[in-house]
C-alpha cells in the first residue's frame, strides 16, 4: 500500500481551518468515490473542501478551501457605460 507523505505546512493549514469550524453545526459531508476529496457543508451554507492533488512534479499535497457567502455586494465594481 502506498503511503502519501504530507508536509507539515499542509497539515498545519488543515488543522487551522478545522479549528476555525469548531462548535459549528455540520449539515452534510460528502467523500468522493476515489477518496481524493472530502466536502463538508456547514449549516450556515459555508463549505470546507479538503482534497489531495498532485503538483507539477507529481508529488501529492493537500488542498484546503473554505467557501464562504459574501454578506455584502461588491463595492469596488467597475461600471462601464456604452454610448450608442
mmCIF file of C-alpha atoms in Angstrom:
data_model
loop_
_atom_site.group_PDB
_atom_site.id
_atom_site.type_symbol
_atom_site.label_atom_id
_atom_site.label_comp_id
_atom_site.label_asym_id
_atom_site.label_seq_id
_atom_site.Cartn_x
_atom_site.Cartn_y
_atom_site.Cartn_z
ATOM 1 C CA UNK A 1 0.000 0.000 0.000
ATOM 2 C CA UNK A 2 1.269 3.462 -0.956
ATOM 3 C CA UNK A 3 1.688 5.907 1.940
ATOM 4 C CA UNK A 4 1.415 9.564 0.979
ATOM 5 C CA UNK A 5 3.906 11.983 2.527
ATOM 6 C CA UNK A 6 2.208 15.212 3.656
ATOM 7 C CA UNK A 7 4.162 18.334 4.507
ATOM 8 C CA UNK A 8 3.919 19.868 7.951
ATOM 9 C CA UNK A 9 2.731 23.132 6.370
ATOM 10 C CA UNK A 10 -0.191 21.320 4.719
ATOM 11 C CA UNK A 11 -1.130 19.647 7.998
ATOM 12 C CA UNK A 12 -0.963 22.968 9.852
ATOM 13 C CA UNK A 13 -3.198 24.615 7.244
ATOM 14 C CA UNK A 14 -5.782 21.816 7.558
ATOM 15 C CA UNK A 15 -5.650 21.941 11.371
ATOM 16 C CA UNK A 16 -6.071 25.724 11.394
ATOM 17 C CA UNK A 17 -9.036 25.554 9.029
ATOM 18 C CA UNK A 18 -10.722 22.789 11.019
ATOM 19 C CA UNK A 19 -10.114 24.702 14.245
ATOM 20 C CA UNK A 20 -11.962 27.720 12.830
ATOM 21 C CA UNK A 21 -15.024 25.497 12.348
ATOM 22 C CA UNK A 22 -15.051 24.261 15.956
ATOM 23 C CA UNK A 23 -18.509 24.359 17.544
ATOM 24 C CA UNK A 24 -20.322 24.891 14.247
ATOM 25 C CA UNK A 25 -23.084 22.610 13.025
ATOM 26 C CA UNK A 26 -22.395 20.334 10.058
ATOM 27 C CA UNK A 27 -25.262 19.849 7.613
ATOM 28 C CA UNK A 28 -23.734 17.278 5.227
ATOM 29 C CA UNK A 29 -20.463 15.572 4.347
ATOM 30 C CA UNK A 30 -19.519 14.017 1.016
ATOM 31 C CA UNK A 31 -16.471 11.905 0.177
ATOM 32 C CA UNK A 32 -15.588 11.369 -3.473
ATOM 33 C CA UNK A 33 -15.664 7.748 -4.534
ATOM 34 C CA UNK A 34 -11.899 7.789 -5.215
ATOM 35 C CA UNK A 35 -11.384 9.194 -1.679
ATOM 36 C CA UNK A 36 -9.384 12.167 -3.003
ATOM 37 C CA UNK A 37 -11.741 14.858 -1.742
ATOM 38 C CA UNK A 38 -13.900 15.478 1.325
ATOM 39 C CA UNK A 39 -16.547 18.221 1.215
ATOM 40 C CA UNK A 40 -18.126 19.371 4.493
ATOM 41 C CA UNK A 41 -21.211 21.588 4.219
ATOM 42 C CA UNK A 42 -21.958 23.691 7.284
ATOM 43 C CA UNK A 43 -25.495 24.552 8.444
ATOM 44 C CA UNK A 44 -24.940 28.225 7.560
ATOM 45 C CA UNK A 45 -24.045 27.371 3.955
ATOM 46 C CA UNK A 46 -20.258 27.589 4.151
ATOM 47 C CA UNK A 47 -18.303 24.671 2.712
ATOM 48 C CA UNK A 48 -14.927 23.190 3.562
ATOM 49 C CA UNK A 49 -13.194 21.152 0.858
ATOM 50 C CA UNK A 50 -10.104 19.079 1.642
ATOM 51 C CA UNK A 51 -8.531 17.316 -1.303
ATOM 52 C CA UNK A 52 -5.413 15.539 -2.446
ATOM 53 C CA UNK A 53 -3.817 16.893 -5.609
ATOM 54 C CA UNK A 54 -0.504 16.475 -7.411
ATOM 55 C CA UNK A 55 1.982 19.267 -8.012
ATOM 56 C CA UNK A 56 3.902 19.716 -11.284
ATOM 57 C CA UNK A 57 6.429 17.079 -10.223
ATOM 58 C CA UNK A 58 3.685 14.569 -9.452
ATOM 59 C CA UNK A 59 4.087 14.768 -5.672
ATOM 60 C CA UNK A 60 0.799 14.680 -3.743
ATOM 61 C CA UNK A 61 -0.204 17.549 -1.479
ATOM 62 C CA UNK A 62 -3.296 18.618 0.428
ATOM 63 C CA UNK A 63 -5.518 21.434 -0.759
ATOM 64 C CA UNK A 64 -7.867 23.126 1.681
ATOM 65 C CA UNK A 65 -10.552 25.551 0.569
ATOM 66 C CA UNK A 66 -13.282 27.291 2.533
ATOM 67 C CA UNK A 67 -16.174 28.693 0.528
ATOM 68 C CA UNK A 68 -17.983 31.500 2.330
ATOM 69 C CA UNK A 69 -21.021 33.567 1.433
ATOM 70 C CA UNK A 70 -20.438 37.192 0.620
ATOM 71 C CA UNK A 71 -22.595 39.213 3.026
ATOM 72 C CA UNK A 72 -22.477 42.453 1.076
ATOM 73 C CA UNK A 73 -22.383 43.020 -2.655
ATOM 74 C CA UNK A 74 -19.016 44.017 -4.037
ATOM 75 C CA UNK A 75 -18.454 47.747 -3.614
ATOM 76 C CA UNK A 76 -15.476 48.126 -5.900
ATOM 77 C CA UNK A 77 -17.008 47.178 -9.195
ATOM 78 C CA UNK A 78 -16.115 48.942 -12.389
ATOM 79 C CA UNK A 79 -19.152 50.278 -14.211
ATOM 80 C CA UNK A 80 -18.764 50.844 -17.914
ATOM 81 C CA UNK A 81 -21.380 52.694 -19.938
ATOM 82 C CA UNK A 82 -21.812 52.139 -23.641
ATOM 83 C CA UNK A 83 -22.588 55.025 -25.939
ATOM 84 C CA UNK A 84 -24.822 54.393 -28.916
#
